[in-house]
Amino acid sequence: MAASEESLRKALAEKQSAVEAHGNAVRALKAAKASKPEIDAAIEALNSLKLEKSSIEKQLQAAVSGSDGDGALSREAFRQAAVNTLERRLFYIPSFKIYRGVAGLYDYGPPGCAVKSNVLAFWRQHFVLEENMLEVDCPCVTPEVVLKASGHVDKFTDLMVKDEKTGTCYRADHLLKDFCNEKLQKDLTISAEKAAELKHVLATLDDLSAEALGAKIKEYGITAPDTKNPLSDPYPFNLMFQTSIGPSGLSPGYMRPETAQGIFVNFKDLYYYNGNKLPFAAAQIGQAFRNEISPRQGLLRVREFTLAEIEHFVDPEDKSHPKYSEVVDLEFLMFPREEQMSGQSAKKIRLGDAVSKGTVNNETLGYFIGRVYLFLTRLGIDKDRLRFRQHLANEMAHYAADCWDAEIECSYGWIECVGIADRSAYDLRAHSEHHVKNVFDEGQREGNIDFIGTNLDKSGVPLVAAEKFSEPREVEKLVIAPVKKELGLAFKGSQKNVVEALEAMNEKEALEMKAALESKGEVEFYVCTLGKNVPIKKNMVSISKEKKKEHQRVFTPSVIEPSFGIGRIIYCLFEHSFYTRPSKAGDEQLNVFRFPPLVAPIKCTVFPLVQNQQYEDVAKVISKSLTTAGISHKIDITGTSIGKRYARTDELGVPFAITVDSTKDVTIRERDSKLQVRVSVEEAALVVKSVTDGLRTWEDVWEKYPHHTSGSADD
């Protein structure tokens, strides 16, 4: 907890005690029928203490909300204004609205679709094209065996609690998080020690077991939010939507919870397509599905959403990047784990310094952090409300080398929008080594079985890469040689399972077995395909190290994975772009979205100043030129005042408006500055295109063309 907050809480507690003591003194004076001047003086002192207490409360409220004292209320009011505008102008709305909707499902309307399309187009240009990535498009329905290998079937869970009377489900960690935040932000009477305890709970929330989470819920007396009924103990709930492949229901599957597995299982073919060369990256944009327990927060937590994911495959012994120098001097807010653990705030750090000091694990990870920063800020995300937070030890997967989240601040707080992780070689190994037992499908269709994994003992495909040596190298290799005759006598029909399990041992396991066999003569060995331990004797297997000459090094590549939650990025972009400004008359506040031209749903509007056939004909000529140039636009020939038409399009975030008031020249108005320039009819579309394509800025246009003023433009 920040020192100022701690001292304010202590000061508030002391002032509260003083107020209570003076209150008792005033009551005692009145009971003793003291003189009026004496009572008045005591009341005046009490009121003075109350004012001091109120001042400390305001300071404390500002400290905990990170605002000017109206923090929580103003955030909620701002969010409501933004969301009302977004829904009214059909950027997005709840799905199945006429049937009262379904929590966690949303439809994008016309401007929302356009923003999303523009964001994804820029993502493709910024990553896929500039980095020469291999783009794939894989099915949403995924066989169970794939997600079993990746760990999703067993581990893709959240802890859930139920209202013991109504059966309504809630996510357990969200209830505890909400309780702690509510106490910290709105209960100013809690002690500094209690505040520190609640902050510690928030910091370690991801590390709490089901038992520890349940104990905290009971300790704090947390009940069902809607009914105040008691809650069940937390238990795991798998977030994947389950389905079956084929009519028999014998081939289980799931709607994919992420797009990455489609890339991993295609690694061998992609590696071949890339000329058997590393490093290379594969990318995929697609829908993912998570059956959230209690979705809320609009587009930030939904059950169906768009992911854009990159898997950059690299030699684990060389994680340098040839383009790292392009981002090395970027400086932005970073939040390393040491600062988080010591209660400090994020601070601006030069990316090159973070990599050279080992704060960021390697150059390739650092390169993608820099590229993500450039992507988000060019979209229109405020760089001062964007930070890169390193995962704490309790958040890191056991196999990950390092992981950072790009977090964007909005009215809901800091929201994780992009994860950038060095996942080591875990994923490819998981799919290479996974065993499939007794996978059958209901039959065949024109000679082709529905599920290609039928009757496989393993995935059967080594997902590896190779480095060819210019000269052969002598290396020491582990050799595991099962004695099949002895194993056959001992295990009969299970001999094949035992042989495969022995051959699949890694070096550490094999050397430990060798030492145990030499000292004891027999060891217990777990065979996963049999699901039990079996006794292995010294005469059943030979384990040794031999020197061999090799012409290549075969290895499993590591993967650096940037994963983008597109819906979350878009919602934060909506908030960062939204503001209000007074009308010219000052009698109302007008809503504006200051989208950069890059992502604006409509780039330009065309307005005849008045209803006039000649002006309307010119407007149609300009519209045709804009269409030819590939500029999305809207033509409005209604008789509404030009000021109202500007206001309508400002609310959609349209950056430029062309007003036709002659047959030769027109005005181009820029949304945020409201400045206008005069250009010829023939040049209008080209000027707009040059700015929307980023070839020039509005400042360049302002310097080149004659300025125009109009008293009626913003009436």
XYZ file of C-alpha atoms in Angstrom, residues 131-714:
584
model
C 6.803 -9.621 -40.391
C 6.105 -12.028 -43.306
C 3.967 -14.261 -41.101
C 2.157 -17.361 -42.334
C -1.580 -16.868 -41.803
C -3.873 -19.848 -41.226
C -7.590 -20.301 -40.595
C -8.544 -23.356 -38.542
C -11.950 -24.741 -37.470
C -13.663 -23.565 -34.299
C -14.793 -27.129 -33.464
C -11.820 -29.004 -32.015
C -11.567 -32.743 -31.206
C -11.209 -33.516 -27.516
C -7.863 -35.274 -28.033
C -6.236 -31.995 -29.145
C -7.440 -30.058 -26.100
C -6.597 -33.000 -23.841
C -2.993 -32.807 -25.034
C -2.842 -29.029 -24.556
C -4.149 -29.329 -20.988
C -7.419 -27.463 -21.556
C -9.693 -30.420 -20.754
C -8.118 -30.906 -17.330
C -7.033 -27.399 -16.375
C -9.078 -24.770 -18.251
C -11.268 -24.034 -15.245
C -12.434 -21.244 -12.987
C -13.664 -21.704 -9.428
C -17.413 -21.303 -9.087
C -19.801 -20.913 -6.147
C -23.582 -21.316 -6.087
C -26.345 -19.529 -4.239
C -27.414 -22.361 -1.936
C -31.123 -21.505 -2.289
C -31.573 -20.348 -5.888
C -28.692 -22.213 -7.564
C -27.420 -19.039 -9.290
C -23.726 -19.374 -10.135
C -20.967 -16.825 -9.510
C -17.245 -16.792 -10.149
C -15.646 -17.121 -6.712
C -12.562 -14.956 -7.275
C -14.699 -12.137 -8.726
C -16.866 -12.046 -5.579
C -13.759 -11.815 -3.376
C -12.169 -9.216 -5.661
C -15.343 -7.088 -5.661
C -15.570 -7.273 -1.869
C -11.954 -6.164 -1.393
C -12.223 -3.324 -3.930
C -15.524 -2.137 -2.450
C -14.021 -2.042 1.035
C -10.874 -0.262 -0.121
C -12.653 2.345 -2.232
C -15.818 3.063 -0.283
C -15.238 2.102 3.365
C -12.867 4.801 4.546
C -13.136 3.685 8.168
C -11.079 0.499 7.786
C -7.659 0.569 9.425
C -4.376 0.777 7.545
C -3.635 -2.799 8.644
C -6.958 -4.094 7.272
C -6.410 -2.193 4.015
C -2.965 -3.773 3.661
C -4.506 -7.221 4.234
C -7.158 -6.651 1.537
C -4.514 -5.436 -0.923
C -2.454 -8.562 -0.221
C -5.520 -10.716 -0.966
C -5.970 -8.902 -4.306
C -2.284 -9.366 -5.179
C -2.354 -13.120 -4.480
C -5.879 -13.829 -5.750
C -4.702 -15.941 -8.704
C -2.665 -18.136 -6.369
C -5.487 -19.078 -3.971
C -6.601 -22.706 -3.936
C -10.294 -23.625 -3.824
C -9.991 -24.205 -0.066
C -8.219 -20.880 0.578
C -10.706 -18.996 -1.599
C -13.643 -20.590 0.224
C -12.088 -19.750 3.599
C -11.713 -16.067 2.637
C -15.318 -15.895 1.397
C -16.515 -17.264 4.755
C -14.135 -15.091 6.789
C -15.434 -11.903 5.128
C -19.073 -13.029 5.244
C -19.513 -12.730 1.472
C -22.996 -13.782 0.303
C -24.805 -14.010 -3.054
C -24.916 -10.454 -4.505
C -28.548 -10.644 -5.645
C -30.215 -12.464 -2.765
C -27.706 -12.273 0.142
C -28.148 -16.056 0.505
C -25.213 -18.214 1.705
C -22.826 -19.591 -0.941
C -21.516 -23.100 -1.577
C -17.837 -23.975 -1.300
C -15.884 -23.137 -4.501
C -15.488 -25.917 -7.070
C -13.887 -26.013 -10.556
C -15.965 -25.394 -13.669
C -14.508 -26.038 -17.144
C -15.075 -22.977 -19.322
C -15.181 -24.779 -22.668
C -18.403 -25.319 -24.620
C -18.669 -29.094 -25.189
C -20.102 -30.657 -28.320
C -19.792 -33.894 -30.295
C -18.550 -34.567 -33.821
C -20.822 -36.737 -35.926
C -24.348 -38.004 -35.164
C -23.363 -40.874 -32.851
C -21.946 -38.615 -30.141
C -18.938 -40.938 -29.743
C -16.363 -38.350 -30.868
C -16.360 -35.602 -28.220
C -15.222 -32.124 -29.142
C -15.227 -28.554 -27.887
C -15.629 -25.066 -29.285
C -12.043 -23.812 -29.175
C -11.193 -21.555 -26.198
C -8.244 -20.039 -28.137
C -6.935 -20.124 -31.697
C -3.352 -21.173 -30.877
C -3.794 -24.968 -30.935
C -4.670 -24.935 -34.634
C -1.250 -23.406 -35.322
C 0.642 -25.835 -33.070
C -0.846 -28.970 -34.635
C 0.030 -27.614 -38.104
C 3.634 -26.817 -37.144
C 5.221 -29.604 -39.239
C 3.504 -28.476 -42.458
C 4.138 -24.791 -41.790
C 7.821 -25.517 -41.092
C 8.056 -27.364 -44.414
C 6.206 -24.520 -46.213
C 8.784 -22.101 -44.782
C 11.638 -24.090 -46.329
C 12.454 -25.896 -43.037
C 13.875 -22.647 -41.658
C 13.600 -20.959 -38.281
C 12.603 -18.517 -36.998
C 9.159 -18.019 -38.512
C 5.772 -16.901 -37.230
C 2.259 -18.136 -37.921
C -0.823 -16.032 -37.246
C -4.541 -16.596 -36.976
C -7.596 -14.388 -36.501
C -10.766 -16.153 -35.440
C -13.588 -16.699 -32.997
C -12.987 -18.292 -29.602
C -15.528 -19.426 -27.028
C -15.493 -19.494 -23.243
C -18.534 -20.358 -21.168
C -17.966 -17.584 -18.624
C -19.603 -18.213 -15.251
C -21.018 -14.712 -14.734
C -20.000 -12.413 -17.626
C -20.204 -8.675 -17.076
C -18.331 -5.499 -18.031
C -19.752 -5.379 -21.564
C -17.281 -6.263 -24.315
C -14.521 -6.935 -21.765
C -15.841 -10.346 -20.695
C -17.928 -12.232 -23.222
C -18.671 -15.816 -24.189
C -17.803 -15.504 -27.873
C -15.032 -13.188 -28.989
C -12.392 -12.538 -31.632
C -8.758 -13.421 -30.949
C -5.751 -12.523 -33.074
C -2.805 -14.725 -32.100
C 0.779 -15.081 -33.248
C 3.047 -18.062 -32.622
C 6.672 -17.099 -33.360
C 8.811 -20.266 -33.473
C 12.454 -19.794 -32.584
C 15.553 -21.829 -31.714
C 15.622 -22.022 -27.877
C 19.410 -21.494 -28.010
C 19.132 -18.270 -30.033
C 16.316 -15.869 -29.166
C 17.842 -12.815 -30.818
C 15.739 -10.913 -33.368
C 17.090 -9.276 -36.555
C 14.737 -6.270 -36.235
C 15.190 -5.732 -32.497
C 17.166 -2.503 -33.133
C 13.985 -0.916 -34.539
C 12.271 -0.944 -31.118
C 15.227 -0.819 -28.715
C 14.879 2.917 -27.981
C 11.125 2.907 -27.318
C 10.261 4.131 -23.831
C 6.916 3.413 -22.200
C 5.271 2.392 -18.925
C 6.509 -0.988 -17.675
C 5.564 -2.725 -14.442
C 8.166 -5.415 -13.591
C 7.293 -7.939 -10.899
C 9.795 -6.450 -8.410
C 7.953 -3.098 -8.483
C 4.612 -4.865 -8.067
C 5.801 -6.864 -5.053
C 7.269 -3.774 -3.359
C 4.087 -1.714 -3.828
C 5.548 0.713 -6.375
C 3.849 2.000 -9.535
C 4.624 1.402 -13.210
C 7.352 3.661 -14.565
C 8.724 4.596 -17.968
C 11.570 2.281 -18.950
C 13.583 2.132 -22.163
C 12.877 -1.248 -23.773
C 16.569 -1.853 -24.533
C 17.442 -1.363 -20.857
C 14.727 -3.804 -19.766
C 16.122 -6.488 -22.108
C 19.812 -5.866 -21.339
C 19.169 -6.064 -17.576
C 17.218 -9.317 -17.950
C 13.908 -7.804 -16.811
C 12.553 -8.939 -20.194
C 13.847 -12.455 -20.822
C 15.118 -12.157 -24.406
C 15.326 -9.992 -27.535
C 12.469 -11.638 -29.428
C 10.081 -11.220 -26.499
C 11.242 -7.601 -26.189
C 10.770 -7.026 -29.919
C 7.147 -8.131 -29.786
C 6.481 -6.017 -26.677
C 7.733 -3.010 -28.655
C 5.646 -3.898 -31.717
C 2.526 -4.319 -29.567
C 3.154 -0.848 -28.044
C 3.380 0.689 -31.529
C 0.249 -1.159 -32.700
C -1.905 -0.015 -29.775
C -0.767 3.611 -29.750
C -1.246 3.948 -33.515
C -4.796 2.653 -33.105
C -5.524 5.551 -30.754
C -4.833 4.059 -27.299
C -3.520 6.758 -24.924
C 0.155 5.935 -24.257
C -0.169 7.313 -20.697
C -2.940 4.786 -19.965
C -1.082 1.807 -21.409
C 1.384 -0.281 -19.410
C 3.175 -3.610 -19.771
C 2.868 -5.649 -16.577
C 5.092 -8.655 -15.952
C 3.397 -11.751 -14.564
C 4.117 -12.488 -10.921
C 5.560 -15.865 -9.967
C 2.107 -17.113 -8.904
C 0.648 -16.222 -12.336
C 3.367 -17.814 -14.475
C 2.823 -21.219 -16.007
C 5.526 -23.641 -14.882
C 6.859 -23.955 -18.437
C 6.888 -20.213 -19.307
C 10.214 -18.372 -19.472
C 8.594 -14.914 -19.136
C 5.208 -13.293 -19.690
C 3.968 -9.685 -19.972
C 0.457 -8.303 -20.330
C -0.349 -5.107 -22.206
C -2.889 -3.532 -19.849
C -5.062 -0.557 -20.818
C -6.718 1.664 -18.245
C -10.412 2.358 -18.739
C -13.369 3.079 -16.455
C -13.214 -0.533 -15.192
C -9.558 -0.137 -14.129
C -6.499 -1.746 -15.752
C -7.648 -4.361 -18.278
C -5.432 -7.051 -19.803
C -5.835 -6.757 -23.597
C -2.727 -8.467 -24.993
C -0.608 -11.252 -23.516
C 2.986 -11.612 -24.748
C 4.547 -14.836 -23.458
C 7.657 -16.935 -24.014
C 5.964 -20.332 -23.693
C 9.211 -22.278 -24.085
C 8.762 -25.572 -26.010
C 5.759 -26.737 -23.984
C 3.031 -26.708 -26.650
C 4.857 -28.582 -29.415
C 6.137 -31.153 -26.920
C 2.633 -31.647 -25.515
C 1.224 -32.497 -28.942
C 4.241 -34.656 -29.892
C 4.198 -36.773 -26.756
C 0.470 -37.060 -26.078
C -0.939 -40.586 -26.081
C -4.393 -41.260 -27.486
C -6.217 -44.285 -26.139
C -9.086 -46.044 -27.877
C -10.453 -43.195 -29.968
C -13.278 -44.464 -32.146
C -15.902 -42.820 -34.335
C -19.295 -44.126 -35.340
C -18.244 -45.066 -38.785
C -17.163 -44.104 -42.180
C -18.508 -41.739 -44.784
C -17.623 -42.748 -48.353
C -14.640 -44.656 -47.065
C -13.265 -41.837 -44.913
C -13.467 -42.050 -41.135
C -14.817 -38.913 -39.440
C -11.975 -38.588 -36.972
C -8.401 -39.067 -38.178
C -7.143 -39.952 -34.688
C -8.901 -43.347 -34.693
C -6.776 -46.210 -33.314
C -3.677 -44.038 -32.744
C -1.470 -44.899 -29.767
C 0.270 -41.504 -30.122
C -0.149 -38.375 -32.192
C 2.716 -40.006 -34.088
C 4.148 -36.750 -35.378
C 7.400 -35.314 -33.965
C 6.954 -31.525 -33.989
C 10.629 -30.655 -34.210
C 13.079 -28.585 -36.220
C 16.620 -29.325 -37.324
C 19.860 -27.386 -37.603
C 22.194 -28.930 -40.198
C 25.924 -28.820 -39.375
C 28.517 -27.853 -41.979
C 30.796 -30.531 -40.473
C 29.719 -33.636 -38.499
C 29.926 -33.188 -34.714
C 30.701 -35.793 -32.105
C 28.036 -35.763 -29.388
C 27.185 -37.913 -26.399
C 23.727 -39.451 -26.811
C 21.506 -41.309 -24.400
C 20.624 -44.796 -25.655
C 17.640 -46.638 -24.140
C 17.438 -50.230 -25.376
C 14.479 -52.241 -23.983
C 15.107 -56.025 -23.999
C 11.906 -57.066 -25.724
C 12.284 -60.804 -25.024
C 12.453 -60.277 -21.241
C 9.675 -57.670 -21.316
C 7.494 -60.019 -23.384
C 7.932 -62.846 -20.855
C 7.109 -60.497 -17.972
C 4.249 -58.433 -19.418
C 2.936 -60.494 -22.365
C 0.173 -58.413 -24.090
C 1.282 -55.216 -22.371
C 4.851 -55.486 -23.676
C 4.316 -52.796 -26.380
C 3.018 -50.242 -23.843
C 6.006 -50.791 -21.539
C 8.549 -50.595 -24.398
C 7.091 -47.305 -25.645
C 7.029 -45.819 -22.141
C 10.679 -46.759 -21.568
C 11.730 -45.281 -24.923
C 9.833 -42.057 -24.143
C 11.818 -41.333 -20.947
C 13.760 -38.098 -20.861
C 17.451 -38.097 -19.921
C 16.896 -37.285 -16.243
C 14.344 -40.085 -15.776
C 16.523 -42.589 -17.643
C 19.683 -41.838 -15.647
C 17.744 -42.062 -12.372
C 16.400 -45.467 -13.451
C 19.915 -46.618 -14.441
C 21.286 -45.652 -11.004
C 18.404 -47.357 -9.186
C 18.742 -50.560 -11.227
C 22.480 -50.718 -10.543
C 21.975 -50.258 -6.785
C 18.720 -52.180 -6.224
C 18.265 -54.399 -9.290
C 14.580 -53.452 -9.660
C 12.447 -50.253 -9.788
C 8.770 -49.352 -9.981
C 7.988 -47.595 -13.291
C 4.732 -45.808 -14.150
C 3.301 -46.624 -17.608
C 0.705 -43.984 -18.466
C -1.026 -46.053 -21.175
C -1.611 -48.804 -18.597
C -2.375 -46.336 -15.807
C -0.238 -48.199 -13.244
C 3.276 -48.929 -11.966
C 5.104 -52.000 -13.227
C 8.322 -53.607 -11.895
C 11.361 -53.152 -14.179
C 14.371 -55.414 -13.554
C 17.987 -54.878 -14.561
C 17.819 -57.479 -17.370
C 14.814 -55.760 -19.027
C 16.485 -52.558 -20.244
C 19.929 -51.244 -21.116
C 20.602 -47.537 -20.509
C 23.894 -46.008 -21.600
C 25.541 -42.945 -23.082
C 27.358 -43.355 -26.373
C 29.416 -40.996 -28.507
C 28.056 -40.563 -31.982
C 28.726 -38.367 -34.973
C 25.756 -36.235 -35.961
C 25.120 -34.210 -39.083
C 22.340 -32.132 -37.546
C 20.835 -31.033 -34.246
C 17.164 -31.912 -33.832
C 15.247 -29.835 -31.284
C 11.777 -28.679 -30.294
C 11.409 -24.943 -31.021
C 10.391 -22.442 -28.376
C 7.427 -20.206 -29.098
C 6.867 -16.514 -28.365
C 3.109 -15.881 -28.306
C 1.462 -12.455 -28.547
C -2.303 -12.981 -28.079
C -4.724 -10.086 -28.723
C -8.253 -9.799 -27.310
C -9.735 -7.725 -30.137
C -13.017 -6.919 -28.376
C -11.204 -5.645 -25.287
C -8.890 -3.471 -27.368
C -11.878 -2.028 -29.254
C -13.801 -1.228 -26.057
C -10.781 0.550 -24.537
C -10.355 2.412 -27.840
C -14.008 3.530 -27.610
C -13.416 4.942 -24.111
C -10.071 6.562 -24.958
C -11.659 8.221 -28.017
C -14.866 9.473 -26.365
C -15.290 13.008 -25.068
C -17.946 15.738 -24.912
C -17.745 19.386 -25.887
C -20.254 22.225 -25.594
C -22.347 23.304 -28.555
C -21.697 26.777 -29.924
C -24.723 28.086 -28.037
C -23.420 26.402 -24.878
C -26.823 24.896 -24.078
C -25.855 21.215 -24.526
C -22.913 18.820 -24.512
C -22.134 17.141 -27.833
C -20.636 13.640 -27.959
C -17.504 13.063 -30.041
C -15.369 10.003 -30.838
C -11.872 11.146 -31.828
C -10.970 7.994 -33.750
C -7.780 8.269 -35.801
C -8.600 8.057 -39.537
C -6.938 4.613 -39.473
C -9.820 3.056 -37.498
C -12.727 5.500 -37.977
C -15.838 3.592 -39.178
C -16.544 6.262 -41.823
C -13.614 8.343 -43.064
C -15.553 11.203 -44.601
C -19.014 12.728 -45.041
C -20.199 14.791 -48.005
C -22.761 17.557 -47.363
C -24.353 19.931 -49.883
C -24.670 23.131 -47.831
C -28.294 23.594 -48.918
C -30.744 21.596 -51.000
C -29.644 22.622 -54.472
C -29.499 20.352 -57.534
C -26.124 21.694 -58.680
C -24.590 21.140 -55.213
C -26.116 17.654 -55.024
C -24.612 16.779 -58.418
C -21.160 17.943 -57.219
C -21.612 15.900 -54.019
C -22.311 12.787 -56.123
C -19.172 13.409 -58.219
C -17.065 13.675 -55.030
C -18.770 10.549 -53.644
C -17.807 8.606 -56.765
C -14.191 9.810 -56.452
C -14.096 8.716 -52.789
C -15.471 5.293 -53.743
C -12.835 4.906 -56.465
C -10.141 5.836 -53.904
C -11.479 3.205 -51.475
C -12.574 5.764 -48.851
C -15.623 4.800 -46.770
C -17.983 7.765 -46.693
C -21.547 8.900 -46.242
C -23.441 11.433 -48.366
C -26.186 13.465 -46.684
C -28.471 15.604 -48.864
C -31.120 16.232 -46.205
C -32.124 19.777 -45.509
C -30.947 19.616 -41.887
C -28.680 22.463 -40.785
C -24.990 21.903 -41.462
C -24.196 22.263 -37.744
C -26.538 19.400 -36.841
C -25.100 17.238 -39.593
C -21.583 17.891 -38.269
C -22.730 16.943 -34.748
C -24.291 13.689 -35.967
C -21.138 12.590 -37.752
C -18.839 13.750 -34.916
C -20.782 11.321 -32.722
C -19.838 8.525 -35.145
C -16.187 9.574 -35.057
C -16.029 10.648 -38.735
C -12.720 12.578 -39.031
C -13.481 14.694 -42.135
C -16.504 16.428 -43.669
C -16.654 17.867 -47.185
C -19.199 20.660 -47.511
C -20.314 21.581 -51.037
C -21.187 25.265 -51.315
C -20.115 25.910 -54.925
C -19.530 23.989 -58.142
C -15.748 24.632 -58.180
C -14.428 24.642 -54.600
C -15.504 22.862 -51.415
C -14.493 22.991 -47.743
C -12.927 20.144 -45.799
C -13.537 20.250 -42.040
C -11.436 18.343 -39.492
C -13.481 16.862 -36.645
C -11.459 17.693 -33.498
C -10.094 21.145 -34.335
C -13.212 22.083 -36.378
C -10.820 23.916 -38.725
C -11.696 24.118 -42.435
C -9.684 24.487 -45.643
C -10.743 25.308 -49.164
C -9.869 22.852 -51.972
C -11.012 22.268 -55.531
C -13.697 19.673 -56.277
C -11.118 17.579 -58.201
C -8.670 17.498 -55.259
C -11.139 16.796 -52.426
C -11.024 12.980 -52.536
C -7.229 12.910 -52.957
C -6.688 15.194 -49.952
C -8.887 13.006 -47.731
C -7.215 9.816 -48.991
C -3.694 11.149 -48.369
C -4.537 11.916 -44.721
C -6.497 8.710 -44.030
C -3.679 6.639 -45.554
C -1.153 8.413 -43.311
C 0.786 9.945 -46.208
C 0.301 13.421 -44.726
C -1.171 14.973 -41.575
C -3.982 17.480 -41.127
C -1.287 20.015 -40.178
C 0.247 19.509 -43.640
C -3.146 20.142 -45.262
C -3.725 23.219 -43.064
C -0.400 24.700 -44.176
C -0.934 24.031 -47.885
C -4.541 25.089 -48.564
C -6.466 28.361 -47.989
C -8.295 28.546 -44.666
C -12.054 28.883 -44.508
C -14.267 30.293 -41.747
C -18.015 30.017 -41.470
C -20.172 31.533 -38.771
C -22.839 28.890 -39.217
C -20.611 25.825 -39.313
C -21.070 24.749 -35.708
